mmCIF file with all atom_site columns, C-alpha atoms in Angstrom:
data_model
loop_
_atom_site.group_PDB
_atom_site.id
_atom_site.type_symbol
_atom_site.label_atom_id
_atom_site.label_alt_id
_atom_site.label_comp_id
_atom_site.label_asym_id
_atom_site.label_entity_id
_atom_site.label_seq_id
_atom_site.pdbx_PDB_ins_code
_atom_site.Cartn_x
_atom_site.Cartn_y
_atom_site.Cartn_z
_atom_site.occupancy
_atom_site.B_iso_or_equiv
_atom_site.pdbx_formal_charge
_atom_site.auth_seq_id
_atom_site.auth_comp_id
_atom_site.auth_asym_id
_atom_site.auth_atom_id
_atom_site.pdbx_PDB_model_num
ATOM 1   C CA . UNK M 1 1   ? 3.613   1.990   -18.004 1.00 46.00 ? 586 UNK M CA 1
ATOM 2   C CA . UNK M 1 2   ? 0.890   3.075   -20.813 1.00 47.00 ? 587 UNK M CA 1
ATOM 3   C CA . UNK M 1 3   ? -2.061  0.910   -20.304 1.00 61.00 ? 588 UNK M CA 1
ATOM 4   C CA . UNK M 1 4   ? -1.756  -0.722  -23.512 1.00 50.00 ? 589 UNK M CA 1
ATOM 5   C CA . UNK M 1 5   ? 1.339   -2.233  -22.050 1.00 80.00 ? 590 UNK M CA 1
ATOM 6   C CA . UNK M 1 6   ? -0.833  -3.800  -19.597 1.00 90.00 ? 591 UNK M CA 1
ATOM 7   C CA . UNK M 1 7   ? -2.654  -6.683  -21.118 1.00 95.00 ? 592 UNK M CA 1
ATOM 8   C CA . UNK M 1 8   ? -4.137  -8.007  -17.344 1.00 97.00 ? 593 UNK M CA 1
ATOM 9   C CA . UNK M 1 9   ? -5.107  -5.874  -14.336 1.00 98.00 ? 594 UNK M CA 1
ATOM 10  C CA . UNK M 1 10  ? -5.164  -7.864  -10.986 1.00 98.00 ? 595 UNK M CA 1
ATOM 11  C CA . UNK M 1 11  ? -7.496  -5.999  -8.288  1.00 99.00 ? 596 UNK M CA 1
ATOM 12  C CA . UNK M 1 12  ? -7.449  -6.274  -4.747  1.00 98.00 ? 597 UNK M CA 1
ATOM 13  C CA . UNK M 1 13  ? -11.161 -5.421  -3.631  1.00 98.00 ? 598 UNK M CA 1
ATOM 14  C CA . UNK M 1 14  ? -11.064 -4.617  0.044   1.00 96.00 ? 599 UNK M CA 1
ATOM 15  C CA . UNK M 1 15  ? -9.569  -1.062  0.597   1.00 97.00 ? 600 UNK M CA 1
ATOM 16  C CA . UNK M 1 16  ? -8.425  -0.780  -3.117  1.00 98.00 ? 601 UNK M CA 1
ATOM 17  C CA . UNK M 1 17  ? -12.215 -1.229  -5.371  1.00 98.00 ? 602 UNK M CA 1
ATOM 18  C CA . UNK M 1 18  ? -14.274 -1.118  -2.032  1.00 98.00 ? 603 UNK M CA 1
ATOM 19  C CA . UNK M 1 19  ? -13.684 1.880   0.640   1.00 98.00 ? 604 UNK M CA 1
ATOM 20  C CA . UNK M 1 20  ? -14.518 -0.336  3.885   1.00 98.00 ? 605 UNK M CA 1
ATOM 21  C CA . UNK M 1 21  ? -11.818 1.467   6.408   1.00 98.00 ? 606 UNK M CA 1
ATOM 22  C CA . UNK M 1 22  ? -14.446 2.601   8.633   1.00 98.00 ? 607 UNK M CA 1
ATOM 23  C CA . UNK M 1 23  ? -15.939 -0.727  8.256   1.00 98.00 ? 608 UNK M CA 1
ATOM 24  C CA . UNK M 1 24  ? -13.134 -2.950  9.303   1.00 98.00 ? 609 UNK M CA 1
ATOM 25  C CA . UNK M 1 25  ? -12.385 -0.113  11.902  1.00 98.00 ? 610 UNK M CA 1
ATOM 26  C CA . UNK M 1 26  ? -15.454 -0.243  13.853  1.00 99.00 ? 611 UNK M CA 1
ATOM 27  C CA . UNK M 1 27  ? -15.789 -3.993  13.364  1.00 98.00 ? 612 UNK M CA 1
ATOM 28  C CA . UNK M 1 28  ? -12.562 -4.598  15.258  1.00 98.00 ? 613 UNK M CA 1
ATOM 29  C CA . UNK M 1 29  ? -13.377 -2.287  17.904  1.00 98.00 ? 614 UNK M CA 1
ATOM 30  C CA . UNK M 1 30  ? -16.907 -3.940  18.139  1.00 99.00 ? 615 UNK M CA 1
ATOM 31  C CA . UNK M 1 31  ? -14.317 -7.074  19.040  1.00 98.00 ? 616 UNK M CA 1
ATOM 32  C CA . UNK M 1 32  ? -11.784 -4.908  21.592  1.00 98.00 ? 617 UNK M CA 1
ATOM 33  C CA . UNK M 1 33  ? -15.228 -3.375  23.221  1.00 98.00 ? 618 UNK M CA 1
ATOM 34  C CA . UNK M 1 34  ? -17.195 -6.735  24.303  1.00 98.00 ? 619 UNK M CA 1
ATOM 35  C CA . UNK M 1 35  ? -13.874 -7.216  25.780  1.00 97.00 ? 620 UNK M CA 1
ATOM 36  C CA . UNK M 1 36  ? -13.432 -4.491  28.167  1.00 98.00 ? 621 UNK M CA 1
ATOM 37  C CA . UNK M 1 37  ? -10.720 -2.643  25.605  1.00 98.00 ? 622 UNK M CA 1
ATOM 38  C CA . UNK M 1 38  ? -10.312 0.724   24.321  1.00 98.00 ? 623 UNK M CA 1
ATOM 39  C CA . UNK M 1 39  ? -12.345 0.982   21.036  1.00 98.00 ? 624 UNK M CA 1
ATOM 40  C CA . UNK M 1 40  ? -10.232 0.714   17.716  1.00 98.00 ? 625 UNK M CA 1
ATOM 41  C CA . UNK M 1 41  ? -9.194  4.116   16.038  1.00 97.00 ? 626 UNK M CA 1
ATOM 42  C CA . UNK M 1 42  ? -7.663  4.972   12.319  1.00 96.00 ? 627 UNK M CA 1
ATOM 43  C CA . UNK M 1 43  ? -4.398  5.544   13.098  1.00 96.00 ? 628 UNK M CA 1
ATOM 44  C CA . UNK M 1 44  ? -4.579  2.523   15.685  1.00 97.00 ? 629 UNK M CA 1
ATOM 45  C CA . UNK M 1 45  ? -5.172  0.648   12.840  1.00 97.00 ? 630 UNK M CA 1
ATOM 46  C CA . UNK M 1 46  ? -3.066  1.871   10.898  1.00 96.00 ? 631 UNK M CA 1
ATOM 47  C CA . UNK M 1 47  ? 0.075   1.294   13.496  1.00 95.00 ? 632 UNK M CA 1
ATOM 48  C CA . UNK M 1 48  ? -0.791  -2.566  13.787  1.00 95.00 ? 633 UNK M CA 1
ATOM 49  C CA . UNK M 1 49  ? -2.574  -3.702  10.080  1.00 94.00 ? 634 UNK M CA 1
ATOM 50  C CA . UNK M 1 50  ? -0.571  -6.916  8.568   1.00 89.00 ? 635 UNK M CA 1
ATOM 51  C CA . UNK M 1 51  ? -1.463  -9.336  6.542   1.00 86.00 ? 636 UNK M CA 1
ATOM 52  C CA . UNK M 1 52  ? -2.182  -12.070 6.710   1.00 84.00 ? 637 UNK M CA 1
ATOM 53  C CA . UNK M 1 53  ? -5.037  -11.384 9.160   1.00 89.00 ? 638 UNK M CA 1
ATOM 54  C CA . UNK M 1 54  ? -3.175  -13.757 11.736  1.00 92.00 ? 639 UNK M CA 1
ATOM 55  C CA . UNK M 1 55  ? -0.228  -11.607 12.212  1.00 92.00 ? 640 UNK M CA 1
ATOM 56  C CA . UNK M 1 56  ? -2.759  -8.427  13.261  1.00 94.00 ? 641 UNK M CA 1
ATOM 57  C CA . UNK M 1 57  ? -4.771  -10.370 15.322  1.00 96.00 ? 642 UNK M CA 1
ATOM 58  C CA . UNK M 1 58  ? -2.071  -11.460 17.158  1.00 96.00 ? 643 UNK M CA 1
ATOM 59  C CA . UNK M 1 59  ? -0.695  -8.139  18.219  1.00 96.00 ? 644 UNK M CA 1
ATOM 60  C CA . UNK M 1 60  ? -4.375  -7.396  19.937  1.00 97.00 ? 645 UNK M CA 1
ATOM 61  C CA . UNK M 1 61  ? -5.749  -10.509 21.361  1.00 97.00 ? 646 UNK M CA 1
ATOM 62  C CA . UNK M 1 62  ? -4.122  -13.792 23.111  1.00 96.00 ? 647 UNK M CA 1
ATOM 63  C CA . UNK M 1 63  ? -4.611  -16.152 20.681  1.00 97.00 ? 648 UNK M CA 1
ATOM 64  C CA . UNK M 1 64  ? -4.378  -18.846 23.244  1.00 97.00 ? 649 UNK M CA 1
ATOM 65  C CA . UNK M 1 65  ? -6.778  -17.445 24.953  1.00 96.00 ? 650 UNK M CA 1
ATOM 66  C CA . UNK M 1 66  ? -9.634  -16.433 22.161  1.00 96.00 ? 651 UNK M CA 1
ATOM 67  C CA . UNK M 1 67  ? -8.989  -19.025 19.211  1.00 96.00 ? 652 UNK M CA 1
ATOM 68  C CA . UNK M 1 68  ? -8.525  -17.484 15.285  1.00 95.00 ? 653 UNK M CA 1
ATOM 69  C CA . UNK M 1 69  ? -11.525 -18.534 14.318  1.00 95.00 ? 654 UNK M CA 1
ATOM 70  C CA . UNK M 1 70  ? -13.623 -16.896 17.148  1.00 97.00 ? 655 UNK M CA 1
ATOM 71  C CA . UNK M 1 71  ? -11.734 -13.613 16.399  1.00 97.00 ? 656 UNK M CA 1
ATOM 72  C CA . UNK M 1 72  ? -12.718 -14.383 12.605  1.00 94.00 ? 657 UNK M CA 1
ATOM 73  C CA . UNK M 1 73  ? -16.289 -14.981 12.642  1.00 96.00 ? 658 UNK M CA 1
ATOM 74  C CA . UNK M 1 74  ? -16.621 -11.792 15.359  1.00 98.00 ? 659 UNK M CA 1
ATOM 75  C CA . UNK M 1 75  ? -14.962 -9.874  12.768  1.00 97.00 ? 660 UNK M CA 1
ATOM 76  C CA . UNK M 1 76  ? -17.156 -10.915 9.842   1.00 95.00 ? 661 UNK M CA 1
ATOM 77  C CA . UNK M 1 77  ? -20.204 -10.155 11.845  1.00 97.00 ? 662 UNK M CA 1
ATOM 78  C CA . UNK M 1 78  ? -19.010 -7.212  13.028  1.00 98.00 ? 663 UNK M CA 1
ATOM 79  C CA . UNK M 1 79  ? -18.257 -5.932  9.266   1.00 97.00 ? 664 UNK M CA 1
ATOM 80  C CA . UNK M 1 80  ? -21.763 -7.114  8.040   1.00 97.00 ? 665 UNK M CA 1
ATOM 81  C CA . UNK M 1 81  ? -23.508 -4.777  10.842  1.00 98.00 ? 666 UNK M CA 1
ATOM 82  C CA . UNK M 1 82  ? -21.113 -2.231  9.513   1.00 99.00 ? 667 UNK M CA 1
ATOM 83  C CA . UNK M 1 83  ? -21.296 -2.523  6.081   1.00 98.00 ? 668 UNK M CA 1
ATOM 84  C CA . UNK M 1 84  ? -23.180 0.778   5.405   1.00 98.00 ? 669 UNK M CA 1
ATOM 85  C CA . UNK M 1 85  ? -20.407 2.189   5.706   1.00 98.00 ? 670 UNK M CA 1
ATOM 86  C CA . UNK M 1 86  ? -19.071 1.187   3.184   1.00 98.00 ? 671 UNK M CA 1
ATOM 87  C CA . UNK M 1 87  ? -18.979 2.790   -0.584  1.00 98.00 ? 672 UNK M CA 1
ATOM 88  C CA . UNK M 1 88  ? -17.285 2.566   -3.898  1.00 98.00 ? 673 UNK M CA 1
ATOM 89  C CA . UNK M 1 89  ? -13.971 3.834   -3.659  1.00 98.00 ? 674 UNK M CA 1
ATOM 90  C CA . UNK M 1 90  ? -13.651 7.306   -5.621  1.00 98.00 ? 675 UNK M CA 1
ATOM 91  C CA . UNK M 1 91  ? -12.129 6.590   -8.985  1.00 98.00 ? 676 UNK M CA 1
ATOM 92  C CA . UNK M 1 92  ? -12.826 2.955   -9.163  1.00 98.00 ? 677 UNK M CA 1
ATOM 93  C CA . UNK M 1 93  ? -15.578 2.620   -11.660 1.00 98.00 ? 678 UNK M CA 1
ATOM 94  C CA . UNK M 1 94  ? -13.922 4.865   -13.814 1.00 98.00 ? 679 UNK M CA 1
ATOM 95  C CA . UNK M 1 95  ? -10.738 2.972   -13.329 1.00 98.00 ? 680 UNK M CA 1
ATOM 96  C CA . UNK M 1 96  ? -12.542 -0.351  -14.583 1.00 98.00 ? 681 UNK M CA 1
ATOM 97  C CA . UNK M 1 97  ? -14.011 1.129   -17.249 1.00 97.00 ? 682 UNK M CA 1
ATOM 98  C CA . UNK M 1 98  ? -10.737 3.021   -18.803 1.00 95.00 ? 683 UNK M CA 1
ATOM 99  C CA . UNK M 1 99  ? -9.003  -0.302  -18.226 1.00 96.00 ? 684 UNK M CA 1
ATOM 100 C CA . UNK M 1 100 ? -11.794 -2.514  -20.144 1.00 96.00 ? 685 UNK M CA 1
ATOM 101 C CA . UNK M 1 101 ? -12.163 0.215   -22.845 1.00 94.00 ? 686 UNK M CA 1
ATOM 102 C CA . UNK M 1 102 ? -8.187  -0.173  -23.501 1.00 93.00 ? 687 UNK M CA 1
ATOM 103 C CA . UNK M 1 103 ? -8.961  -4.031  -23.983 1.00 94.00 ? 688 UNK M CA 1
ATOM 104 C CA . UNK M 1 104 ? -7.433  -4.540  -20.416 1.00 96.00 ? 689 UNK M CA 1
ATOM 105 C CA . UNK M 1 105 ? -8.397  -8.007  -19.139 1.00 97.00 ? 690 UNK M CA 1
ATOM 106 C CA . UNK M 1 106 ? -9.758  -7.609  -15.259 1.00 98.00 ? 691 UNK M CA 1
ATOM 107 C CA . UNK M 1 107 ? -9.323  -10.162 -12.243 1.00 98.00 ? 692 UNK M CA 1
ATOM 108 C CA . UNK M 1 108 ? -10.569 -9.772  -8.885  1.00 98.00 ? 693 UNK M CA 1
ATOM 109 C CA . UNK M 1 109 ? -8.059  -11.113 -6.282  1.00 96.00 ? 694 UNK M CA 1
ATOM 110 C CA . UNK M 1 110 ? -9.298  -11.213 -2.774  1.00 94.00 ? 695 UNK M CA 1
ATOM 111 C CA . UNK M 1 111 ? -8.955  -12.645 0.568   1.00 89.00 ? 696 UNK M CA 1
ATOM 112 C CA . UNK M 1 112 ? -12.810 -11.959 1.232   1.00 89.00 ? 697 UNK M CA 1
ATOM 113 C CA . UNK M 1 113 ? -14.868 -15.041 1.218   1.00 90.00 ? 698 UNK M CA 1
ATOM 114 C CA . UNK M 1 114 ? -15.854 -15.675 -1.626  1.00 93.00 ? 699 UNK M CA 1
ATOM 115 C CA . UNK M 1 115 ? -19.591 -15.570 -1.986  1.00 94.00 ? 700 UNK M CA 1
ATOM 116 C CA . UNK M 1 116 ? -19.834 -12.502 0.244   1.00 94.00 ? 701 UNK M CA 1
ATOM 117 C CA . UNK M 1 117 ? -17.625 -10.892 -2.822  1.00 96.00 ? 702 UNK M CA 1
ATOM 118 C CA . UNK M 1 118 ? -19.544 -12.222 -5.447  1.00 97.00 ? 703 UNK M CA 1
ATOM 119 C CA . UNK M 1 119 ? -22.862 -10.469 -4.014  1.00 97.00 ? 704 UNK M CA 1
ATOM 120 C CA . UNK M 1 120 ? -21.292 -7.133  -3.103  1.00 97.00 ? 705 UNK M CA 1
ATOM 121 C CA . UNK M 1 121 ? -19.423 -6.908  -6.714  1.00 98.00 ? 706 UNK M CA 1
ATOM 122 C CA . UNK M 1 122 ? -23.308 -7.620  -8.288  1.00 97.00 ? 707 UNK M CA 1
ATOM 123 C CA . UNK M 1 123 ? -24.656 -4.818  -6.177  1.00 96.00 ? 708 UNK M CA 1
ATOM 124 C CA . UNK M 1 124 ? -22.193 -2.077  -7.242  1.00 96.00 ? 709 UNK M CA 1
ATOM 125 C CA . UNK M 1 125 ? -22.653 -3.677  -10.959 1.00 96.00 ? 710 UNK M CA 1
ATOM 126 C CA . UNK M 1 126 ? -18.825 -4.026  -11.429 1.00 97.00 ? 711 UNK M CA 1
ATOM 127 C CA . UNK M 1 127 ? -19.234 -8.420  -11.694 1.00 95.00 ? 712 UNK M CA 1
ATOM 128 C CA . UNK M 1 128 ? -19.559 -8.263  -15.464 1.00 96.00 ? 713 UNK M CA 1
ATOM 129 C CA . UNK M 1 129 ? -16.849 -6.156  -15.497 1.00 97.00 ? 714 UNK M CA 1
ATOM 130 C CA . UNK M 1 130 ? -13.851 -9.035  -14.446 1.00 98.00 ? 715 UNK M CA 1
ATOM 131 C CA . UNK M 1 131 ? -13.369 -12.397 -16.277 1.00 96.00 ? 716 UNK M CA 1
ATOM 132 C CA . UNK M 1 132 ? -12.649 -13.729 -13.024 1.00 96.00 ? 717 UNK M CA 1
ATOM 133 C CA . UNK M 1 133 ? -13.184 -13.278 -9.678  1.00 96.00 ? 718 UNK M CA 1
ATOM 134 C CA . UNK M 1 134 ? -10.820 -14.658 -7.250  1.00 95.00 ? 719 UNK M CA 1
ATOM 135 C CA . UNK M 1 135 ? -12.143 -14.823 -3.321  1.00 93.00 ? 720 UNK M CA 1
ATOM 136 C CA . UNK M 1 136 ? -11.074 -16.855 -0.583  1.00 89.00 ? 721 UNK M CA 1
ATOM 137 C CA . UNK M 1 137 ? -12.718 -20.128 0.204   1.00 85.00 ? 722 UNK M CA 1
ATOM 138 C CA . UNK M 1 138 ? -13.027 -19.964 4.152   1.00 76.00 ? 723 UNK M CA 1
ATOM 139 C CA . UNK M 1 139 ? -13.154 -16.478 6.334   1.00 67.00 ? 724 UNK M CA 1
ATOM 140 C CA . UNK M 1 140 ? -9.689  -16.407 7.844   1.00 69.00 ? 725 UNK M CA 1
ATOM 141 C CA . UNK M 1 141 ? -7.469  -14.033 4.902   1.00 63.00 ? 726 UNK M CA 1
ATOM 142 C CA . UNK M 1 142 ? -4.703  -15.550 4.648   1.00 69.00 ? 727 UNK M CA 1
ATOM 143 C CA . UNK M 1 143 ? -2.352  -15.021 1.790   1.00 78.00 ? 728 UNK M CA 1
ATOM 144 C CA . UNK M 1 144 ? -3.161  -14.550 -1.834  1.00 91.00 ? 729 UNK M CA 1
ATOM 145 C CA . UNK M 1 145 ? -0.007  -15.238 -3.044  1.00 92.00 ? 730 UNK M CA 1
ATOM 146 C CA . UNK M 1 146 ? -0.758  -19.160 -4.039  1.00 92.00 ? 731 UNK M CA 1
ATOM 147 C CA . UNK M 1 147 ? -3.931  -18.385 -5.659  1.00 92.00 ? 732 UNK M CA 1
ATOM 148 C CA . UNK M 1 148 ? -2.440  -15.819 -7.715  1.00 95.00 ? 733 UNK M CA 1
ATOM 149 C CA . UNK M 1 149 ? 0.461   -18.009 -8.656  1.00 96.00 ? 734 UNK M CA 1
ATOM 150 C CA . UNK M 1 150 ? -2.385  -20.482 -9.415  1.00 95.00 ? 735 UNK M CA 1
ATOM 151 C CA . UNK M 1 151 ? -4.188  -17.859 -11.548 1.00 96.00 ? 736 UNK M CA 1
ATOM 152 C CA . UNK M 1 152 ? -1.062  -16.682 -13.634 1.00 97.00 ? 737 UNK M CA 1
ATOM 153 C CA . UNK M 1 153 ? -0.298  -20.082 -14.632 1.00 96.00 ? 738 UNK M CA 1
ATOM 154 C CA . UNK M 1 154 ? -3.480  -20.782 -16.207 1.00 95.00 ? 739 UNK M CA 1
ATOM 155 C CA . UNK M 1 155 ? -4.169  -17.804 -17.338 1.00 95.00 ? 740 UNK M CA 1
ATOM 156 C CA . UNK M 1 156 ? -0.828  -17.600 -19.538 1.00 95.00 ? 741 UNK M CA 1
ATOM 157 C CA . UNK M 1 157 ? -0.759  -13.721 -18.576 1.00 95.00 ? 742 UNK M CA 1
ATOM 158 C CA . UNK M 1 158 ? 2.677   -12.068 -19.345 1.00 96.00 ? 743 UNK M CA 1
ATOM 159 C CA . UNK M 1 159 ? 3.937   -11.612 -15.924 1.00 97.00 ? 744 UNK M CA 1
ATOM 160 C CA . UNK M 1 160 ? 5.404   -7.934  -16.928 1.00 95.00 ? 745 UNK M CA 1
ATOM 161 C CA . UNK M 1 161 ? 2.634   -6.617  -18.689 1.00 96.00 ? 746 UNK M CA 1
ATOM 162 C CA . UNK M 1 162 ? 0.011   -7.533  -14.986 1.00 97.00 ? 747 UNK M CA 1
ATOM 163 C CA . UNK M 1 163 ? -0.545  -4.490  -12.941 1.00 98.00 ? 748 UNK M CA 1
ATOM 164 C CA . UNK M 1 164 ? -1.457  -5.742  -9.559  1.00 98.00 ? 749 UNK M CA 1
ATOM 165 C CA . UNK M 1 165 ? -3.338  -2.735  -7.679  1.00 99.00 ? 750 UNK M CA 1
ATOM 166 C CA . UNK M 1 166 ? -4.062  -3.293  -3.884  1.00 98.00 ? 751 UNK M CA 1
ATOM 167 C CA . UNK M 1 167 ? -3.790  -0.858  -0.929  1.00 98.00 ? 752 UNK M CA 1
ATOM 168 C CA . UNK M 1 168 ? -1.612  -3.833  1.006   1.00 96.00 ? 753 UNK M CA 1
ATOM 169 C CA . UNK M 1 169 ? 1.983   -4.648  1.441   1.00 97.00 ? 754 UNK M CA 1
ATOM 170 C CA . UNK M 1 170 ? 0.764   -8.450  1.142   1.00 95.00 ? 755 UNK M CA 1
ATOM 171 C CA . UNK M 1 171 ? -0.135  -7.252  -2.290  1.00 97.00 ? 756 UNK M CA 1
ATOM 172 C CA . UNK M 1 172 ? 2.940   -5.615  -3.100  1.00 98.00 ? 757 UNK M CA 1
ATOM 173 C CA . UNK M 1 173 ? 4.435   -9.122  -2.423  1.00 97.00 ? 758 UNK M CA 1
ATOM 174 C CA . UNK M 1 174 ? 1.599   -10.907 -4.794  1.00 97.00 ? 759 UNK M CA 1
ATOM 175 C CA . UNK M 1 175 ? 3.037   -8.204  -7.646  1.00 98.00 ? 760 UNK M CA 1
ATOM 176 C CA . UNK M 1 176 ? 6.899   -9.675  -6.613  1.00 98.00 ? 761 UNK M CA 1
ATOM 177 C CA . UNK M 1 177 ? 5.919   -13.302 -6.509  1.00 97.00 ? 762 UNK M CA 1
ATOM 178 C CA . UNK M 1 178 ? 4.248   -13.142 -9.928  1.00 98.00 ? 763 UNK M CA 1
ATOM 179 C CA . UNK M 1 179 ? 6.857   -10.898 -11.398 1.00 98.00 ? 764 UNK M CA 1
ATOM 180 C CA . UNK M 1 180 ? 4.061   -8.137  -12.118 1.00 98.00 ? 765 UNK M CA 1
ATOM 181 C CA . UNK M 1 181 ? 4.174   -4.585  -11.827 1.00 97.00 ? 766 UNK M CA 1
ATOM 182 C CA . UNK M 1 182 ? 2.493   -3.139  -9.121  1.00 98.00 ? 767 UNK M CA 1
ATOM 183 C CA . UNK M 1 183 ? 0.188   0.351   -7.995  1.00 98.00 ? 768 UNK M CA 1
ATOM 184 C CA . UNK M 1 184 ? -0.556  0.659   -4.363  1.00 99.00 ? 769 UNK M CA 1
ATOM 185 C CA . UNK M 1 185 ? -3.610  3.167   -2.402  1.00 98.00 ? 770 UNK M CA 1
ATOM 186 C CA . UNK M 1 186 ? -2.903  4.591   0.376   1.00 97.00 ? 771 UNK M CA 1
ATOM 187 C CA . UNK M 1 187 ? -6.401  5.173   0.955   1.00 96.00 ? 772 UNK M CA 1
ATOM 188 C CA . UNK M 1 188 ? -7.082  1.587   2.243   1.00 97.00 ? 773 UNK M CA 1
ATOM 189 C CA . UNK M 1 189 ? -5.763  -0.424  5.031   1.00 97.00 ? 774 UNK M CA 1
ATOM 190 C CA . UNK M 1 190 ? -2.114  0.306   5.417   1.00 97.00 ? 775 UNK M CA 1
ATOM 191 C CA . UNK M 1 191 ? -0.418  3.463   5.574   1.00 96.00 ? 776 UNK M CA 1
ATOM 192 C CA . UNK M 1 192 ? 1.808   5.429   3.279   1.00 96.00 ? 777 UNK M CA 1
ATOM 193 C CA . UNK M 1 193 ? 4.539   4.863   5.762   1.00 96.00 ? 778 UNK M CA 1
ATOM 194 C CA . UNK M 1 194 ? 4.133   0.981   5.351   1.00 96.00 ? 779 UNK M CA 1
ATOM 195 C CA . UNK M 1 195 ? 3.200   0.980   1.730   1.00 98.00 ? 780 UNK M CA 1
ATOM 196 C CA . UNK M 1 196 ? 5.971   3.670   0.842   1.00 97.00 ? 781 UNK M CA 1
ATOM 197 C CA . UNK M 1 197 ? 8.845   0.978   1.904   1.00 97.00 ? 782 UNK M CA 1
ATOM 198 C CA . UNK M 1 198 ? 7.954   -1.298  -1.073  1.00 98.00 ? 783 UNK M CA 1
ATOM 199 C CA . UNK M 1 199 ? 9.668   0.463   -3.640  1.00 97.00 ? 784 UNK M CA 1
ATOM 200 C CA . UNK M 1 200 ? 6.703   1.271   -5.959  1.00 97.00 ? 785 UNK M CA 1
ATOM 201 C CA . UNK M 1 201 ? 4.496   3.704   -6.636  1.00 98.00 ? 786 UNK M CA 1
ATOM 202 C CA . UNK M 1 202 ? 1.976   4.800   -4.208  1.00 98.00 ? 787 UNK M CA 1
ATOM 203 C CA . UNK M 1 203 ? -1.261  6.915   -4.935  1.00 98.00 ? 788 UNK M CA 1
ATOM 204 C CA . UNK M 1 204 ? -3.785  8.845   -2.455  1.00 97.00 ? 789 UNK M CA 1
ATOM 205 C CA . UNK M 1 205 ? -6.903  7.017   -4.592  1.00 94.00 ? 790 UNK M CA 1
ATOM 206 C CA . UNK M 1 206 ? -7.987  5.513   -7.484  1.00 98.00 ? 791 UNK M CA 1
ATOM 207 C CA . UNK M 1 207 ? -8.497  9.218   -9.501  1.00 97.00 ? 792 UNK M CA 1
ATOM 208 C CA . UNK M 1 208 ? -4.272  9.207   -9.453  1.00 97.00 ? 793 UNK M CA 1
ATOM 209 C CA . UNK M 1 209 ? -3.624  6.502   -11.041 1.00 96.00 ? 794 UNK M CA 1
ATOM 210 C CA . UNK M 1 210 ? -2.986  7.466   -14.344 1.00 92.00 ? 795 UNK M CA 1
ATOM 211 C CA . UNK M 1 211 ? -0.451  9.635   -13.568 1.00 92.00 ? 796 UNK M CA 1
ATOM 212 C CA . UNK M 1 212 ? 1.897   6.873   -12.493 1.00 93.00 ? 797 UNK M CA 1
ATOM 213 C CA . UNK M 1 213 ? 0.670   4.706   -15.672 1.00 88.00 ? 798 UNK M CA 1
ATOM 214 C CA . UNK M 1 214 ? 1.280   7.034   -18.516 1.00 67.00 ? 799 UNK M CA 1
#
């Protein structure tokens, strides 16, 4: 895959642009704590992460019990008290830049609210960088997979020359539903264990990624 073959490059931002691990960790736990619960740990997380969101909540709370959208908006406070924990991933401006330099056009696809996106993107100075920037519309992650469809179709994009790069599954499954190629982190959210079942490749961070490109 030289990145010349790759006329469009289709970014997760959570996990994959953004390192926010500890973030989401210690916002769930913040949510397993106020409950009486053990606190939330990496490879906890890892063991249980799905997307969409619904699916993970479900295997740690009673969702007839504490509503979705209670477990939701505890989570999205919980990640802004957090969010200093958070940094640029390693790799990833460097990664934008090589792709924009090789006339690579740049999407943002994310299941982070959209706004919230918008603001973080303008404080690492990467906004300029995308021609579009794709977040979700309400707080609750569900799939991307209809807004990328959505995207591809009026974009015109080639579906075999887009390289969808997320540290998900779920975005594994964007790349099949689009017909794209696809480069996955195991850096993020999921683990190599999951992530290594999809059939593509798989990278440690960003800094790697030209070695399953070339």
């Amino acid at each position: 895959m030289p990145v010349g073959s790759c006329t469009h490059v289709l970014w997760d931002f959570n996990g994959t642009l953004l390192d926010d691990l500890d973030v989401a960790v210690a916002a769930v736990s913040d949510m397993l704590v106020s409950r009486g619960r053990e606190p939330m740990t990496r490879a906890w997380y890892y063991e249980l992460m799905e997307m969409p969101i619904i699916r993970y909540y479900e295997k740690l709370f009673d969702l007839s019990q504490v509503p979705f959208e209670t477990l939701s908006r505890e989570f999205v406070e919980g990640y802004a008290r957090h969010f200093s924990l958070a940094r640029l991933a390693p790799g990833a401006r460097e990664a934008v830049s090589r792709f924009a330099a090789a006339g690579c056009r740049q999407v943002v696809l994310s299941s982070f609210e959209q706004q919230r996106l918008l603001t973080i993107l303008q404080e690492l100075e990467l906004a300029d960088a995308f021609e579009a920037v794709l977040g979700a519309e309400n707080i609750r992650s569900e799939s991307k997979v209809g807004r990328a469809q959505d995207w591809l179709k009026q974009s015109g994009a080639p579906p075999d020359q887009v390289l969808v790069i997320g540290d998900l599954v779920h975005d594994w499954e964007v790349a099949q539903a689009l017909g794209a190629r696809c480069v996955l982190l195991s850096c993020g959210h999921q683990s190599y264990a999951d992530l290594s079942r999809c059939g593509c490749p798989v990278i440690s961070d960003l800094r790697e990624l030209w070695q399953v490109i070339k």
